[in-house]
CSV table of C-alpha atoms and ligand atoms in Angstrom, one decimal:
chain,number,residue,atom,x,y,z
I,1275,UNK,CA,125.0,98.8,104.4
I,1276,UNK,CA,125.4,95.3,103.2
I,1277,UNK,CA,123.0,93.8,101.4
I,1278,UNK,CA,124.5,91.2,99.2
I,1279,UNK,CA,123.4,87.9,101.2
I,1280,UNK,CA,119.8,87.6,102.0
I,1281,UNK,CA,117.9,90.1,103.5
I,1282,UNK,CA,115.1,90.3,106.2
I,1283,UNK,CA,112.6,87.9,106.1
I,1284,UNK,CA,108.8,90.1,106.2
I,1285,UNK,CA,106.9,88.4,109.1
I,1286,UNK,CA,103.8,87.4,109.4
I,1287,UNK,CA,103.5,88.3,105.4
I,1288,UNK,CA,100.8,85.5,104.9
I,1289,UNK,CA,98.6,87.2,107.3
I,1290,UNK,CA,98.9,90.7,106.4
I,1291,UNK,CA,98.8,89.8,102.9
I,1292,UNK,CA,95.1,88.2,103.8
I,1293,UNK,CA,94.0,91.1,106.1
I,1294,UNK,CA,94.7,93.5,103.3
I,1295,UNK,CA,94.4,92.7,100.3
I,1296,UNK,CA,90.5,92.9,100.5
I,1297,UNK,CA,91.0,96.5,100.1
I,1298,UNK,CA,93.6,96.3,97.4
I,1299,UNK,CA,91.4,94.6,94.6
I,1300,UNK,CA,90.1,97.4,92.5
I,1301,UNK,CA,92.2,98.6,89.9
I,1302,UNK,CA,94.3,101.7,90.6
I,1303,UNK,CA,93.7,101.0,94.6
I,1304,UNK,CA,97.0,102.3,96.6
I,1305,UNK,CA,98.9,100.6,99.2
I,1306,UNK,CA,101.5,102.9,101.6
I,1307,UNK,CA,104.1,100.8,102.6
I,1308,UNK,CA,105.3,103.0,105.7
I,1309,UNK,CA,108.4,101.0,106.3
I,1310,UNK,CA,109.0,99.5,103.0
I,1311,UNK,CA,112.3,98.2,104.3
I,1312,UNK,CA,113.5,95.5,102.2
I,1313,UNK,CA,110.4,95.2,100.2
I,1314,UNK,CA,108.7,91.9,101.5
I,1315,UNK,CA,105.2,92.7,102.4
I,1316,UNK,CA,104.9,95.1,99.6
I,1317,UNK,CA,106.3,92.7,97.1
I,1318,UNK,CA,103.5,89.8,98.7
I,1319,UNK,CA,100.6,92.6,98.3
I,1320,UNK,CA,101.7,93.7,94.7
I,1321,UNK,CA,101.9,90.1,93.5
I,1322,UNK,CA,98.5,89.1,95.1
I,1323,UNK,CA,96.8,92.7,93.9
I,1324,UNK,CA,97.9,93.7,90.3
I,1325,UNK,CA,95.7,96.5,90.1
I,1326,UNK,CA,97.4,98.3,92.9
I,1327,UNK,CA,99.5,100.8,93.6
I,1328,UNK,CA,102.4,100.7,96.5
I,1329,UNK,CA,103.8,103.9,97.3
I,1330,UNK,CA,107.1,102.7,99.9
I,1331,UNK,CA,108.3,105.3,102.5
I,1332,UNK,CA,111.6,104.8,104.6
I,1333,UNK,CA,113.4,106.5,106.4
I,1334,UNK,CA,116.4,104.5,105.7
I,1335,UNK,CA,118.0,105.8,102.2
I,1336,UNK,CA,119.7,102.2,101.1
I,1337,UNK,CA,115.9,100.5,102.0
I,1338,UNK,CA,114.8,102.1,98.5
I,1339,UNK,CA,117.3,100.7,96.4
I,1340,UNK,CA,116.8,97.3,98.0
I,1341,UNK,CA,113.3,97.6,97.4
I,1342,UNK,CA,113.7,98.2,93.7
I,1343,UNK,CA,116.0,95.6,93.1
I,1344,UNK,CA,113.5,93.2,95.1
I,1345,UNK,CA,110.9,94.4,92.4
I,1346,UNK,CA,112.8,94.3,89.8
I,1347,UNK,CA,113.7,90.5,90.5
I,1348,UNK,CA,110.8,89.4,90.4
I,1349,UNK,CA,110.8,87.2,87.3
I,1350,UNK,CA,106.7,86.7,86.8
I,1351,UNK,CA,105.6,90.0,86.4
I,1352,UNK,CA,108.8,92.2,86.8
I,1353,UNK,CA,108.0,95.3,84.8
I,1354,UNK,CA,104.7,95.6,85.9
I,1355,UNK,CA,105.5,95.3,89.2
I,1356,UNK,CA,108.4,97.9,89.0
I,1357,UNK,CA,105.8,100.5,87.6
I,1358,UNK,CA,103.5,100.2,90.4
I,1359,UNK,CA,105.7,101.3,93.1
I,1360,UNK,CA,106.4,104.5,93.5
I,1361,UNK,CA,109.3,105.6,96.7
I,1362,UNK,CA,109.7,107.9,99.1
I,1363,UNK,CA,112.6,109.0,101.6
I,1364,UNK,CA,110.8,110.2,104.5
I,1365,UNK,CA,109.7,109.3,108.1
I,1366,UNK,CA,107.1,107.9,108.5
I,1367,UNK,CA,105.2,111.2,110.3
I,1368,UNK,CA,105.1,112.8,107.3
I,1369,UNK,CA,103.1,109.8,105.7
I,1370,UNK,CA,100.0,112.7,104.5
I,1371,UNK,CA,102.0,115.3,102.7
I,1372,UNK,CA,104.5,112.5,101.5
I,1373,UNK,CA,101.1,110.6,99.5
I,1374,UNK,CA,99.2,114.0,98.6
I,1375,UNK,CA,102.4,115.1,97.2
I,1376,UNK,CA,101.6,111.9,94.7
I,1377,UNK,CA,98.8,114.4,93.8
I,1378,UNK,CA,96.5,111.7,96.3
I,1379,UNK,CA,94.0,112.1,98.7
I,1380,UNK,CA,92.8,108.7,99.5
I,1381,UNK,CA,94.7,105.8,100.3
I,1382,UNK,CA,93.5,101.6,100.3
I,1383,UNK,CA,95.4,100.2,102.8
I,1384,UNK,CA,98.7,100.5,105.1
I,1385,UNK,CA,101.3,98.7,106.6
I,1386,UNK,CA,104.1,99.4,109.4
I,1387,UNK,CA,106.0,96.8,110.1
I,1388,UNK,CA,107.9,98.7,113.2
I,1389,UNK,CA,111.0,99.1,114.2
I,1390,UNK,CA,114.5,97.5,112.9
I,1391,UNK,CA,115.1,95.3,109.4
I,1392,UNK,CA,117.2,92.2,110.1
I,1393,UNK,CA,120.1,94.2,107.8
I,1394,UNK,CA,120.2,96.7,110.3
I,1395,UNK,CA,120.6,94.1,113.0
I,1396,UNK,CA,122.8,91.9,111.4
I,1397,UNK,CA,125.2,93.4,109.7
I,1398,UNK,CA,124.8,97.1,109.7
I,1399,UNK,CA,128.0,98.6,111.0
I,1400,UNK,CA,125.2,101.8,112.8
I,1401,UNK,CA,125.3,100.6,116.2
I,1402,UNK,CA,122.2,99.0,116.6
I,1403,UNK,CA,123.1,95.4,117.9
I,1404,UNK,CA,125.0,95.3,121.3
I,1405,UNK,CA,126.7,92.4,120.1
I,1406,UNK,CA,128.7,94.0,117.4
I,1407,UNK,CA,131.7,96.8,118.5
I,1408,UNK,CA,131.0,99.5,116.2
I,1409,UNK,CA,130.7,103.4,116.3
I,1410,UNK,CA,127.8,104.2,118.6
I,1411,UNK,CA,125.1,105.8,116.1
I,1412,UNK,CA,122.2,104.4,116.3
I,1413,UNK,CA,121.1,106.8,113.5
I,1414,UNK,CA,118.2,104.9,111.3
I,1415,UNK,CA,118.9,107.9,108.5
I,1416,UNK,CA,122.6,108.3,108.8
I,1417,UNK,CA,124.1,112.1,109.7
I,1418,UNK,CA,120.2,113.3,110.8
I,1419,UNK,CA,119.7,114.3,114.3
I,1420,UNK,CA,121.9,113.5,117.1
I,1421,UNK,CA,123.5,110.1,117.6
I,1422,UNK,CA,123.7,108.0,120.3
I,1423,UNK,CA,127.1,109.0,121.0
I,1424,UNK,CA,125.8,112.6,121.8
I,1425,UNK,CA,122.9,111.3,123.9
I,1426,UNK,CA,125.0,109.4,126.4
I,1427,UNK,CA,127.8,111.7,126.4
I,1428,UNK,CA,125.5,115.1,126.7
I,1429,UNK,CA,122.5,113.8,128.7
I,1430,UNK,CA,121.8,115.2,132.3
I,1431,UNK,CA,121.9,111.9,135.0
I,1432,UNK,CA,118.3,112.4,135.1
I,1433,UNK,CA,117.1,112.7,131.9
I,1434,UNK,CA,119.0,109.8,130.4
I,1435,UNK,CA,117.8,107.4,133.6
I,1436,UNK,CA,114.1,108.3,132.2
I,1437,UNK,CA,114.7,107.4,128.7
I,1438,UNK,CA,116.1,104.4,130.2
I,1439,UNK,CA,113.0,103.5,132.3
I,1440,UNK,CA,110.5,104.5,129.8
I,1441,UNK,CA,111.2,103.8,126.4
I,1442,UNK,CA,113.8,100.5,127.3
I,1443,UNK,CA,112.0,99.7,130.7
I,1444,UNK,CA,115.2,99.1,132.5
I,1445,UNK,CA,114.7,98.2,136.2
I,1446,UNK,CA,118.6,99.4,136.9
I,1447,UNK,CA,117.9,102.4,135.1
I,1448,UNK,CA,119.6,104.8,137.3
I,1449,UNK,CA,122.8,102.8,138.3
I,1450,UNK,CA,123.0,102.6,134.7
I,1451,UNK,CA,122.8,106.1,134.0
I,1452,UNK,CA,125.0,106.9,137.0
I,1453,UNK,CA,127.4,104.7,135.6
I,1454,UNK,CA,127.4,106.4,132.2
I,1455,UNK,CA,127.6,109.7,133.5
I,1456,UNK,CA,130.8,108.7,135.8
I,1457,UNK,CA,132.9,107.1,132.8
I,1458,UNK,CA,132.0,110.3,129.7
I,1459,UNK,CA,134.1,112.6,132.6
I,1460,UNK,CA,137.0,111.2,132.0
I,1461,UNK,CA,136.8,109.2,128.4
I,1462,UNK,CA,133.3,109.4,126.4
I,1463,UNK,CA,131.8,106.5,125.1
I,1464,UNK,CA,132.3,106.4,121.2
I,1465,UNK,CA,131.8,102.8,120.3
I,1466,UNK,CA,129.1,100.4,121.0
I,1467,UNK,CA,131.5,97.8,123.1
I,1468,UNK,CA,132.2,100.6,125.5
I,1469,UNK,CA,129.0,101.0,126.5
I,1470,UNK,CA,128.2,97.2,126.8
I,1471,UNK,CA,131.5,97.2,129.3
I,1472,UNK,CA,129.6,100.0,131.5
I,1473,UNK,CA,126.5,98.5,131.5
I,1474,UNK,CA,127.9,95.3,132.3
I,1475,UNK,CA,129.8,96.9,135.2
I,1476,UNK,CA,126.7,98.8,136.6
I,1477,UNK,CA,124.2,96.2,136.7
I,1478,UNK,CA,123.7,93.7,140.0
I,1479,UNK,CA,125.2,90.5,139.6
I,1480,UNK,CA,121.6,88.8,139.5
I,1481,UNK,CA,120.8,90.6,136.1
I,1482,UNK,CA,123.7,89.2,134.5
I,1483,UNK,CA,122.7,85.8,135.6
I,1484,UNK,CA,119.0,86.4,133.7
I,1485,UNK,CA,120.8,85.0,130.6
I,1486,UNK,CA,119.7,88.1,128.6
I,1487,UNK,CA,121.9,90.7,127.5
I,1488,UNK,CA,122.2,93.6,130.3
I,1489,UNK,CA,122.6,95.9,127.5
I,1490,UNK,CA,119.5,94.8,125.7
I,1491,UNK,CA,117.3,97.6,127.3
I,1492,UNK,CA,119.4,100.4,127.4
I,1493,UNK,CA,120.1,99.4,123.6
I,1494,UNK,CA,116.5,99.9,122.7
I,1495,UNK,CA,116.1,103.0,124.8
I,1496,UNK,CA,118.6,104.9,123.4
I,1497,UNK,CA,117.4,103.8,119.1
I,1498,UNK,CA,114.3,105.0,120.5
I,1499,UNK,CA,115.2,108.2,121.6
I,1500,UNK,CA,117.5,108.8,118.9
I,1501,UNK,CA,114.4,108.3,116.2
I,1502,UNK,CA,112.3,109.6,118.2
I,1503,UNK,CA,110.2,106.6,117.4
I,1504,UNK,CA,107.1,107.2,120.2
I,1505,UNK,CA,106.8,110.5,118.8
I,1506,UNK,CA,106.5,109.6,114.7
I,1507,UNK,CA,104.7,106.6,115.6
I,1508,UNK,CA,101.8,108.9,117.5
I,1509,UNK,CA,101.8,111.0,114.5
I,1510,UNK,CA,101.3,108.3,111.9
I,1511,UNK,CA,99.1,106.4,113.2
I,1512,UNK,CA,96.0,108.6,113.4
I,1513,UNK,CA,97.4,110.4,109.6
I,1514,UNK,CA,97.3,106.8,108.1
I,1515,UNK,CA,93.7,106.2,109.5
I,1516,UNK,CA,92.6,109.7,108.1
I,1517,UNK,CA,94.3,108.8,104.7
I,1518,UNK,CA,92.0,105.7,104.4
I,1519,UNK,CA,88.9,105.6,102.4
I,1520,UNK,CA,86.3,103.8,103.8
I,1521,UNK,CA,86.9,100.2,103.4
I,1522,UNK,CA,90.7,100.8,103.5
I,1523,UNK,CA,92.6,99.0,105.9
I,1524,UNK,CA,95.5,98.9,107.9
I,1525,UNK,CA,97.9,96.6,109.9
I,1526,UNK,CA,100.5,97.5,112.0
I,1527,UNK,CA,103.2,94.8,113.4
I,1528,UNK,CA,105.0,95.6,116.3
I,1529,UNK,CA,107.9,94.4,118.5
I,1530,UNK,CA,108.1,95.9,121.6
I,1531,UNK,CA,105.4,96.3,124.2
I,1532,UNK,CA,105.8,100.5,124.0
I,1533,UNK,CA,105.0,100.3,120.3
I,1534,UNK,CA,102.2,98.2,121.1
I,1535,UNK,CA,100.4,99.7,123.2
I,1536,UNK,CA,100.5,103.0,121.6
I,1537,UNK,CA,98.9,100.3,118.3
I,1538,UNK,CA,96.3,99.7,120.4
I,1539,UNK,CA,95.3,102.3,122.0
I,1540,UNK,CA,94.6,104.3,118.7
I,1541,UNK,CA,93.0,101.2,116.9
I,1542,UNK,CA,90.5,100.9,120.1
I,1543,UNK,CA,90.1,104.2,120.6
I,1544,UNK,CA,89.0,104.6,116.4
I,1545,UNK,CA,86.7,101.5,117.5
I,1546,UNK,CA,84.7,103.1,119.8
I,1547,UNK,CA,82.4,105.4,120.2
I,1548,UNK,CA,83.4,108.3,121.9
I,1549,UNK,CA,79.7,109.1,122.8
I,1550,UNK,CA,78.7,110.3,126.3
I,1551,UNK,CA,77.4,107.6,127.9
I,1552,UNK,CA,73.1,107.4,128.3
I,1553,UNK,CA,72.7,109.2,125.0
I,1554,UNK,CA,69.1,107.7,123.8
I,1555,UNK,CA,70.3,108.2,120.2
I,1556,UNK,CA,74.4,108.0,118.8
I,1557,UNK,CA,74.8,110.8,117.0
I,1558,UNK,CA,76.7,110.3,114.0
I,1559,UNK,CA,79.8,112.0,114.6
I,1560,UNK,CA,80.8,109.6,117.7
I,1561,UNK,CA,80.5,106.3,116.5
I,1562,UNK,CA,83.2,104.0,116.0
I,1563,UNK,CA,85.3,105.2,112.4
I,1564,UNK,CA,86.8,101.9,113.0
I,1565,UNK,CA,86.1,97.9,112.5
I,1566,UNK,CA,88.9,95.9,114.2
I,1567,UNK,CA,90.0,93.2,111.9
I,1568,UNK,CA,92.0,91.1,114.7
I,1569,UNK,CA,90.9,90.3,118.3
I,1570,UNK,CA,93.7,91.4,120.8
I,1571,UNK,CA,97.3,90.8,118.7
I,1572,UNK,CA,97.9,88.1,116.8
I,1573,UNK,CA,101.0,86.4,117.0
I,1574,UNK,CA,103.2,84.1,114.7
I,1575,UNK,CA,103.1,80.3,114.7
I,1576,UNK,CA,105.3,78.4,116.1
I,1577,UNK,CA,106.4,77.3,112.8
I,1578,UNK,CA,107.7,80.8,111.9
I,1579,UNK,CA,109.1,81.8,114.5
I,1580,UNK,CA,111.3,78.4,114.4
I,1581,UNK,CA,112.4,79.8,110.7
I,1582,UNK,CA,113.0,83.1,111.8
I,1583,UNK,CA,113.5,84.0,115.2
I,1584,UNK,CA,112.9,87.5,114.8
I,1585,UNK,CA,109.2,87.2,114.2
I,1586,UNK,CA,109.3,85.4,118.3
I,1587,UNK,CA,108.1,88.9,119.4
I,1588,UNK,CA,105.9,90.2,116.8
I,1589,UNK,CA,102.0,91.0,117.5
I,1590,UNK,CA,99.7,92.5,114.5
I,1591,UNK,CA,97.0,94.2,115.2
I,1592,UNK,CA,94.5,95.4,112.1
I,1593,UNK,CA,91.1,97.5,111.4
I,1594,UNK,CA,89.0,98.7,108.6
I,1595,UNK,CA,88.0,102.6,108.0
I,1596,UNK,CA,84.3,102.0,108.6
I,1597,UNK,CA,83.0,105.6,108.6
I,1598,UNK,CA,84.0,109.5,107.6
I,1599,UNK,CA,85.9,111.6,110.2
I,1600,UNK,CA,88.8,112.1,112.0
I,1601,UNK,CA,90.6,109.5,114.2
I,1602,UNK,CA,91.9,110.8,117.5
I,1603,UNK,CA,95.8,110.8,117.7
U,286,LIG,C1,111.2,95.9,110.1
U,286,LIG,S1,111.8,96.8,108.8
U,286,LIG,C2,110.6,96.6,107.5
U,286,LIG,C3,110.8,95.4,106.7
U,286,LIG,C4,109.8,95.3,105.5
U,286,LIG,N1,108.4,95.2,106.0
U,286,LIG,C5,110.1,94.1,104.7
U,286,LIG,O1,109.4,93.1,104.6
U,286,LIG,O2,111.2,94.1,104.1
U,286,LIG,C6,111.4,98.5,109.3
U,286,LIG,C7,111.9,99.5,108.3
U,286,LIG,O3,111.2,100.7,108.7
U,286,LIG,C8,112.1,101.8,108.6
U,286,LIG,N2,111.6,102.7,109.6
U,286,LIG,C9,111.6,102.6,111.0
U,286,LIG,N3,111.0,103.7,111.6
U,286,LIG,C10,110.7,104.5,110.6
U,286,LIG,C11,110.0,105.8,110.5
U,286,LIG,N4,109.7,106.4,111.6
U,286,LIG,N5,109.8,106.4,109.3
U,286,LIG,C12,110.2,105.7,108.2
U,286,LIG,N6,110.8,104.5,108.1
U,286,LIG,C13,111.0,103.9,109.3
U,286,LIG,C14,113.5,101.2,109.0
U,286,LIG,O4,114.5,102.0,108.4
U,286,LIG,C15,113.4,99.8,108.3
U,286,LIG,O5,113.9,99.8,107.0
C-alpha cells in the first residue's frame, strides 16, 4: 500500500476524543484502539491523556507501521508517545485474548472506527473502490481467507443474491447475481472493472440514471462477506464491553446502516434492564451495565463533512460500563 501522501483523515476525532478521554485520565489507564488504522484517534487520545496506554489492533499489517511512524512524528512528546502504544495484528474478534495476552484484564476505554481507511479507498491497489480496475480481492489482510474473486466465481446463484440483498441491500440483487453467474461460465471475473461492466449490464436502466454507482452495493456486499465483517463486529462488541472497568467507555463510528444497527442494538440492549417486567424490586443482576453517552447517533457537522467527504455518513454512538456483569452479544 501507498502511504507516502497524506493519509486518512480520523473523523469525528474532536468528539471521541471528548467522550473518552474521561476514562483515560488516571495514570497507567489503557485505551484499545480496535482499528488503529492510520493512527488518528489514538494519536488525539494519547496527546490529550499522557498517562495512558493505547494498545492498536488491525487487521491490516501496513496499518501498524503507519501508526508508528504517525507516533513517532509527533514532534511534542515523540518518545513518550511511542512508548505508550503497544500493536497488535489481529481482528478485531479476538480483541480479549489479544489485551490479556498484554498480561491485562481491564481495559479504560475503546474505539472502532468501522470499516475502510481512506488508503484503502484511495489508493490501495486490493479492490476495494469500484472506480479503480484492479485485481478483485477485497482481502483487508492480504492472502487470508477467500477473495472476492473466489466468492463471485464459486458462489451458488442463490447464495451470492442473499449476500447481495443483506449485507449491500441491493434491490436488483438477483439480476445481479444471475448476471454474475452467466458471465464466470464462460470467462470468470478476475478484476474489479469486469465486474462493474456486469453490474452495469444487469441493472434496469432507471438505476443507472440514480446518479450513484450501480456497483456501489454489490461492492460493499461482497468486502463484507469477504471479512466477514457482521460476524467479528457481533463478537467484539459485547468482548470490548466485558473488557471495560466500570467507568470505561466506549465509542463506536460507523458507516453503513448494517454496522449500525448491530451498534445499537448491543449499546441499548447493555442499557437496559433485562428485568421481567412487574418485578416490585430490580434485582441486581438485570439492571442496565450500561450508561449511553450519546442520544440516538451523532453525526458530523456540516463543516467536516465539507473537509472530508468521507465523514458525510458517519454516526457515533457511545456508553459508559456502569455496573459488573456480562453484556449480551
Ligand atoms: C476507518 S479505518 C480506521 C482509521 C483510524 N481510526 C484512524 O484515525 O487512522 C479502519 C481500520 O480498521 C481495520 N479493520 C476493519 N475491520 C477490522 C477488523 N474486523 N479487525 C481489525 N481491524 C479491522 C482496517 O484495516 C482499517 O485499517
Amino acid at each position: 500500500m501507498d502511504y507516502a501522501s497524506p493519509p486518512h483523515i480520523p473523523v469525528m476525532v474532536d468528539r471521541i476524543t471528548a467522550l473518552l478521554a474521561p476514562a483515560l485520565r488516571r495514570p497507567g489507564a489503557v485505551l484499545v484502539d480496535a482499528t488503529i488504522g492510520a493512527g488518528g484517534h489514538a494519536l488525539a487520545l494519547a496527546r490529550a491523556c499522557p498517562g495512558a496506554h493505547v494498545v492498536g489492533i488491525d487487521r491490516d499489517p501496513s496499518a501498524l507501521a503507519l501508526t508508528r511512524d504517525a507516533f513517532a512524528a509527533v514532534d511534542d512528546d515523540a518518545s513518550t508517545l511511542a512508548s505508550r502504544l503497544t500493536m497488535i495484528h489481529a481482528v478485531f474478534d479476538q480483541i480479549a485474548d489479544a489485551v490479556r495476552s498484554l498480561g491485562v484484564d481491564r481495559i479504560d476505554a475503546a474505539v472502532f472506527d468501522l470499516g475502510l481507511s481512506s488508503m484503502h479507498l484511495d489508493r490501495d491497489e486490493r479492490g476495494f473502490a469500484y472506480a479503480r480496475d484492479v485485481a478483485l480481492d477485497m482481502r483487508m489482510d492480504p492472502g487470508v481467507g477467500p477473495s472476492a474473486a473466489d466468492i463471485v466465481n464459486t458462489y451458488p446463484v442463490e447464495r451470492l443474491t442473499a449476500i447481495l440483498r443483506g449485507f449491500g441491500e441491493e434491490p436488483n440483487a438477483r439480476r445481479i447475481a444471475r448476471a454474475i453467474a452467466n458471465r464466470r461460465d464462460s470467462d470468470p471475473l478476475r478484476r474489479t472493472g469486469e465486474l462493474v461492466d456486469v453490474i452495469s449490464a444487469a441493472v434496469p436502466a432507471r438505476s443507472r440514471r440514480t446518479g450513484r454507482n450501480p456497483a456501489k452495493r454489490t461492492f460493499q456486499a461482497l468486502r463484507i462477506e469477504v471479512n466477514k465483517e457482521l460476524d467479528a463486529l457481533a463478537v467484539a462488541l459485547p468482548a470490548a464491553i466485558d473488557l471495560l472497568g466500570l467507568g470505561g467507555r466506549i465509542a463506536v463510528l460507523a458507516y453503513q446502516s448494517l454496522e449500525d444497527r448491530m451498534v445499537k442494538r448491543v449499546l441499548v440492549a447493555g442499557a437496559s434492564s433485562s428485568a421481567p417486567a412487574g418485578l416490585p424490586i430490580e434485582p441486581e443482576a438485570t439492571k442496565p451495565r450500561l450508561r449511553l453517552l450519546t442520544r440516538g447517533a451523532e453525526r458530523p457537522g456540516a463543516d467536516e463533512v465539507d473537509a472530508n467527504p468521507r465523514a458525510a455518513s458517519a454516526r457515533l454512538r457511545a456508553a459508559e460500563r456502569i455496573r459488573e456483569g456480562k453484556v449480551a452479544a
